[in-house]
XYZ file of C-alpha atoms in Angstrom:
322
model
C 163.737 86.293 164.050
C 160.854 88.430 162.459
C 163.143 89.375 159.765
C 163.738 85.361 158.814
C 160.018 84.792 158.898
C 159.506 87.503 156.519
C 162.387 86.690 154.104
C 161.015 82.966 153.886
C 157.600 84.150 153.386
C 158.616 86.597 150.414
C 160.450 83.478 149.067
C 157.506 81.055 149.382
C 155.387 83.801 147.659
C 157.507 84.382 145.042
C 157.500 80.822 144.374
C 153.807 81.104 144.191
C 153.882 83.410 141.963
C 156.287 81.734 139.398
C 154.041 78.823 139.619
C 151.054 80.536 138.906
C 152.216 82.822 135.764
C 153.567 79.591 134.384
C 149.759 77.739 134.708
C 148.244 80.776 133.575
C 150.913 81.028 130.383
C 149.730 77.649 129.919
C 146.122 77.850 130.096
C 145.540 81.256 128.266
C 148.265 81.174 125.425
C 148.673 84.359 123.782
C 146.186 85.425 125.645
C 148.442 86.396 128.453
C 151.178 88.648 127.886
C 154.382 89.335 130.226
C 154.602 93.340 130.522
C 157.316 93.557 133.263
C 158.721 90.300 134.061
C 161.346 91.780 136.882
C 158.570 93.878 138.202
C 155.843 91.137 138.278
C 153.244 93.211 135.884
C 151.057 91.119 133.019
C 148.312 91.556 131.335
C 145.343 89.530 129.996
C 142.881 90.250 127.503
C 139.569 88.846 128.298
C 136.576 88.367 126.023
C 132.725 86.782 125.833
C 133.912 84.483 123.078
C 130.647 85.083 121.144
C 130.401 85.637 117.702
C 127.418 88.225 118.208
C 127.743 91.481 120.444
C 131.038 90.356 121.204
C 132.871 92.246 124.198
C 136.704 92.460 125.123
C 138.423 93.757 128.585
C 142.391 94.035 129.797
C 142.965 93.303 132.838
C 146.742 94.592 133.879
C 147.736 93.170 136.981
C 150.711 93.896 139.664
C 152.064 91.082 141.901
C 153.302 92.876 145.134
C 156.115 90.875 147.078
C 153.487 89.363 149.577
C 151.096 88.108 147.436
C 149.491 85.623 147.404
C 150.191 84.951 151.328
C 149.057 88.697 152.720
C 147.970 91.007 149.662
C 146.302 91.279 146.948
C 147.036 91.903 143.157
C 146.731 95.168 142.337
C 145.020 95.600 139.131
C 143.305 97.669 136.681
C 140.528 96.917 134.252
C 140.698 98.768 130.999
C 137.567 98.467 129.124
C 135.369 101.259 126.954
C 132.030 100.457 127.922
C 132.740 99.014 131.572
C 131.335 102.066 133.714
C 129.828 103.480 136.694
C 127.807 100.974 138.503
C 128.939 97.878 136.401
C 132.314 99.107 137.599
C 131.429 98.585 140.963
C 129.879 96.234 140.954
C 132.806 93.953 138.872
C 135.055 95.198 141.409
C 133.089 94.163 144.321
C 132.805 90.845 142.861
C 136.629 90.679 142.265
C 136.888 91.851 146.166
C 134.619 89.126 147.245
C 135.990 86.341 145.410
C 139.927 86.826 147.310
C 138.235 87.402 150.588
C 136.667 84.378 150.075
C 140.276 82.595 149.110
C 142.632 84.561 151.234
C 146.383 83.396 150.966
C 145.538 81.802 147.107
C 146.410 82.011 144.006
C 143.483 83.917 142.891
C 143.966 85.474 139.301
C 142.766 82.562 137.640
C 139.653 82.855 139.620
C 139.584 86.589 138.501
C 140.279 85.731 134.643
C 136.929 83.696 134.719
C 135.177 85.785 136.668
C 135.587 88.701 134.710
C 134.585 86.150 131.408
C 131.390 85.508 133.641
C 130.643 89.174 133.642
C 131.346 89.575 130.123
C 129.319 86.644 129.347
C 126.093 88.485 131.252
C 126.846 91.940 129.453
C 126.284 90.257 126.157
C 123.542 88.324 127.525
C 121.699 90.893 128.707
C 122.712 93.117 125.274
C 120.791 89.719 123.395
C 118.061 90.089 125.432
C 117.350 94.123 124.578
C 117.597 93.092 121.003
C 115.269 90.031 121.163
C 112.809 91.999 122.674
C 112.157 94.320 119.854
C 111.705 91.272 117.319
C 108.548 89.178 117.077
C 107.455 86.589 119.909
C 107.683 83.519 119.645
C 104.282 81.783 118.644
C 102.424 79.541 121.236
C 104.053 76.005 119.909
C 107.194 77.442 119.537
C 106.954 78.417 122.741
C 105.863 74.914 123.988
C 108.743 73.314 121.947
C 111.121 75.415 124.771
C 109.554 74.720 127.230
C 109.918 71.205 126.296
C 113.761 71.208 125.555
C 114.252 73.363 129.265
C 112.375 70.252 130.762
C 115.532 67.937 129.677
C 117.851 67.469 132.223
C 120.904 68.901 132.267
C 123.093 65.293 132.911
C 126.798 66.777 132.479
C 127.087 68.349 135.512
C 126.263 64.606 137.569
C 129.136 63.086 140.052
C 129.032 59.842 141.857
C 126.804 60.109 144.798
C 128.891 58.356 148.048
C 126.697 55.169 147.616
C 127.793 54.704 143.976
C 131.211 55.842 144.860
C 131.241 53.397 147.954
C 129.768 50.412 145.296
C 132.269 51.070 143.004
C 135.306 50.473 145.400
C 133.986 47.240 146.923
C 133.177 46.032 143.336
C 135.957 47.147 141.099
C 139.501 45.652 141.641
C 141.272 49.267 142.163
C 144.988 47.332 141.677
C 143.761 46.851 137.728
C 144.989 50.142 136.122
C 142.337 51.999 134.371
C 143.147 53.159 130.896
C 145.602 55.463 129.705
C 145.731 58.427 126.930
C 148.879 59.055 125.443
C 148.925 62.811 124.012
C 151.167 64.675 121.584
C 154.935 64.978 122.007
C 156.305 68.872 122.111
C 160.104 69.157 121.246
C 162.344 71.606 122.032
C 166.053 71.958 121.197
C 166.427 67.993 120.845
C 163.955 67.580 124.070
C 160.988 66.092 124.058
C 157.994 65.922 126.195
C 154.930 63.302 125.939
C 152.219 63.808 128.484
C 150.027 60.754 129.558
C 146.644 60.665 131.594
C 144.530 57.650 133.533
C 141.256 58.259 136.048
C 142.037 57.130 139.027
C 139.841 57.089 142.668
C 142.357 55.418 144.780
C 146.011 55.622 145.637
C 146.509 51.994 144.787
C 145.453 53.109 140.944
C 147.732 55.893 140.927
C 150.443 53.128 141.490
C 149.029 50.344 139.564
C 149.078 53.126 136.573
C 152.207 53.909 137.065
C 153.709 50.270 136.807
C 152.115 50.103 133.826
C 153.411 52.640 132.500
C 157.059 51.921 133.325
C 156.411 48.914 131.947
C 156.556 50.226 128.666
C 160.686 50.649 127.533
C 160.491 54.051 126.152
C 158.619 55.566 129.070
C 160.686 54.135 131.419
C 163.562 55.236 129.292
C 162.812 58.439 129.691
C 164.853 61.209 131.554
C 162.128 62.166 134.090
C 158.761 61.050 134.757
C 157.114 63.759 136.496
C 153.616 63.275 137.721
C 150.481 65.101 139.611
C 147.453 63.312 140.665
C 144.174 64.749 142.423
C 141.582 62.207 143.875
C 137.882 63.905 145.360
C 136.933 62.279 148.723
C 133.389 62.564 148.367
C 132.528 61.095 151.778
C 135.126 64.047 153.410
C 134.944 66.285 150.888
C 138.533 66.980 150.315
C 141.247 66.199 147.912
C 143.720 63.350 147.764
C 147.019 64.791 146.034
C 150.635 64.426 145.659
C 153.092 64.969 142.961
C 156.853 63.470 142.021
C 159.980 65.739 140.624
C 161.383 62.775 139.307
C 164.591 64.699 139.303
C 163.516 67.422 137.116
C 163.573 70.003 139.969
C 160.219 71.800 141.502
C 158.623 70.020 138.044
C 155.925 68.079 140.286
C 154.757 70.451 142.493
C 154.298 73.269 139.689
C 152.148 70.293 137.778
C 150.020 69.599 140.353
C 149.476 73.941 140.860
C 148.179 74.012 137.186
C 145.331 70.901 138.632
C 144.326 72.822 141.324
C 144.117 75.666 139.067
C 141.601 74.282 136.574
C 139.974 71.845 139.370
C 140.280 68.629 137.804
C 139.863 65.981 139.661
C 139.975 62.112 140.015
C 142.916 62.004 137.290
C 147.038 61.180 137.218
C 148.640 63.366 134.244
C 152.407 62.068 133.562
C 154.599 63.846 131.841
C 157.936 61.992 130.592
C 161.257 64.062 129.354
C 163.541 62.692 127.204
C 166.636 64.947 127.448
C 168.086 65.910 124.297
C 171.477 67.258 125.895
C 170.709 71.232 125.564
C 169.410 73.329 128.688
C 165.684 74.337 128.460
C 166.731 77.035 131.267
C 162.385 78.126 132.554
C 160.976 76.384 129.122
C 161.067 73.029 130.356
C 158.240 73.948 133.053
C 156.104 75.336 130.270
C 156.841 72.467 127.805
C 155.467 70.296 130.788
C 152.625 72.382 131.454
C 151.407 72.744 128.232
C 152.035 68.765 127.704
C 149.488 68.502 130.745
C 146.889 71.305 129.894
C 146.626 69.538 126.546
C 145.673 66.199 127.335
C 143.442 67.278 129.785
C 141.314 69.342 126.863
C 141.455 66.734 125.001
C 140.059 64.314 127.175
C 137.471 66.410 128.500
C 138.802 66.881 132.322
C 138.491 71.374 131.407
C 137.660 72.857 128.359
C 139.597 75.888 126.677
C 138.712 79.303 127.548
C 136.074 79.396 124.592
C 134.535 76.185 125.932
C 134.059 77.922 128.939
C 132.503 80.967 127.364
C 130.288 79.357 125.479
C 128.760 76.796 127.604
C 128.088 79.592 129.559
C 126.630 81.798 127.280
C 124.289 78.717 126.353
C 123.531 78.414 130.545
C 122.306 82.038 130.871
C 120.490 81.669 127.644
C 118.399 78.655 128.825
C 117.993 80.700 132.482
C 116.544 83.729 130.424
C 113.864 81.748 128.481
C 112.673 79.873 131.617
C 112.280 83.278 133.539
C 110.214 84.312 130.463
């Protein structure tokens, strides 16, 4: 019996892992390179993103046959001026974050982490070199002040009142409105990905009539969809997925939104077979479809997004300390 258990556990974790190289493929790009595909070993290069004092690290990483369920990656930072303490320290942070997450997918996590660290080194490399210039003079120093006083209004959500005003005043069968992104085709195939906010189930399925209303779309080979709603009065997620015959598509599409956290949104993705096997390519195609339109309509932002909002962040936290 123990032997089963184990056997469907490696399975389930190497299904994990599949679905997780394929997200981070999609997210990254060329950032993220397959070493060792049969031995699970890749490799990302990291970087602050900044056009000053910019700095670069590779993380290599190992996926043993029980990760994520009961081990870690085993990795290795390569990086010139990563030493000592900082070493540590990185390393500890790394340790942290998959205690905290135990039995996840957790390079993503690691991948921005180690852009957070990168983003501080640089930071804190600004800082020596702004100290030897001249100070700023006293209304300079007021006109800071003033713009730190602004509030910061991008990071706001619906509080549960607004959230509970909203349902009771918004007719949720209505579908909300829908982005249509760029097509990707491959070997006769294409793929079109399409995106709607949605709060409630009922949307999800109001959306998706709509959709189908449309002849092409509902021509299409496969529809394969992910949505994740936010519960704010439970604080938990709302999620579900559909293959729409295109094996394992739906539940590897709605991995790559839990990846990048989005919530409150239904990506579709429609295939329109062209009569040639895609063999693995199809899941990227569909991937990359997703990760696309989400960029584009502002549910994540690229990596350099990322870096640079930031960089901005810890900038505005260093003048306020001042």
């Amino acid at each position: 019996m123990a032997e089963t258990i184990n056997t469907e556990n490696e399975g389930d974790d190497l299904q994990s892992q599949m679905e997780e190289v394929e997200a981070l493929s999609s997210i990254y790009g060329d950032e993220w390179c397959v070493i060792d595909e049969a031995s699970r070993i890749f490799c990302i290069k990291i970087s602050n993103d900044a056009q000053d004092a910019k700095l670069t690290a590779c993380l290599q990483i190992i996926l043993p046959p029980d990760y994520p369920s009961a081990a870690p990656p085993i990795y290795q930072i390569n990086a010139a001026w990563l030493r000592g303490s900082e070493r540590v320290r990185l390393a500890n942070s790394l340790e942290d974050l998959y205690l905290g997450h135990a039995g996840e997918s957790i390079l993503y996590m690691w991948v921005e982490k180690i852009r957070e660290f990168l983003l501080e080194k640089a930071q804190d490399s600004e800082a020596v070199t702004q100290s030897k210039k001249v100070t700023l003079t006293a209304e300079e120093e007021e006109d800071d002040e003033d713009e730190e006083d602004m509030p910061d209004l991008g990071g706001l959500t619906l509080s549960v009142e607004d959230a509970q005003h909203f349902l009771q005043h918004e007719n949720d069968e209505v579908a909300p409105p829908i982005k249509h992104g760029s097509c990707i085709t491959d070997r006769r195939s294409t793929f079109q990905p399409h995106l709607a906010p949605v709060v409630t189930p009922r949307q999800v399925k109001a959306t998706l009539e709509r959709l189908y209303d449309n002849k092409k779309i509902a021509s299409a080979t496969h529809n394969i969809y992910a949505y994740r709603i936010y519960c704010e009065d439970k604080h938990s997620f709302l999620q579900d997925c559909e293959d729409d015959g295109e094996t394992a598509a739906g539940g590897r599409l709605l991995h790559l939104l839990q990846i990048l956290d989005v919530r409150n949104v239904l990506v579709v993705v429609s295939r329109w077979y062209g009569g040639i096997l895609l063999g693995p390519d199809r899941f990227k195609h569909i991937n990359n479809c997703a990760r696309s339109i989400l960029v584009e309509e502002g549910y994540t932002a690229s990596s350099e997004d990322i870096a640079k909002s930031a960089g901005k962040a810890k900038r505005l936290k260093g003048k306020k300390t001042k």
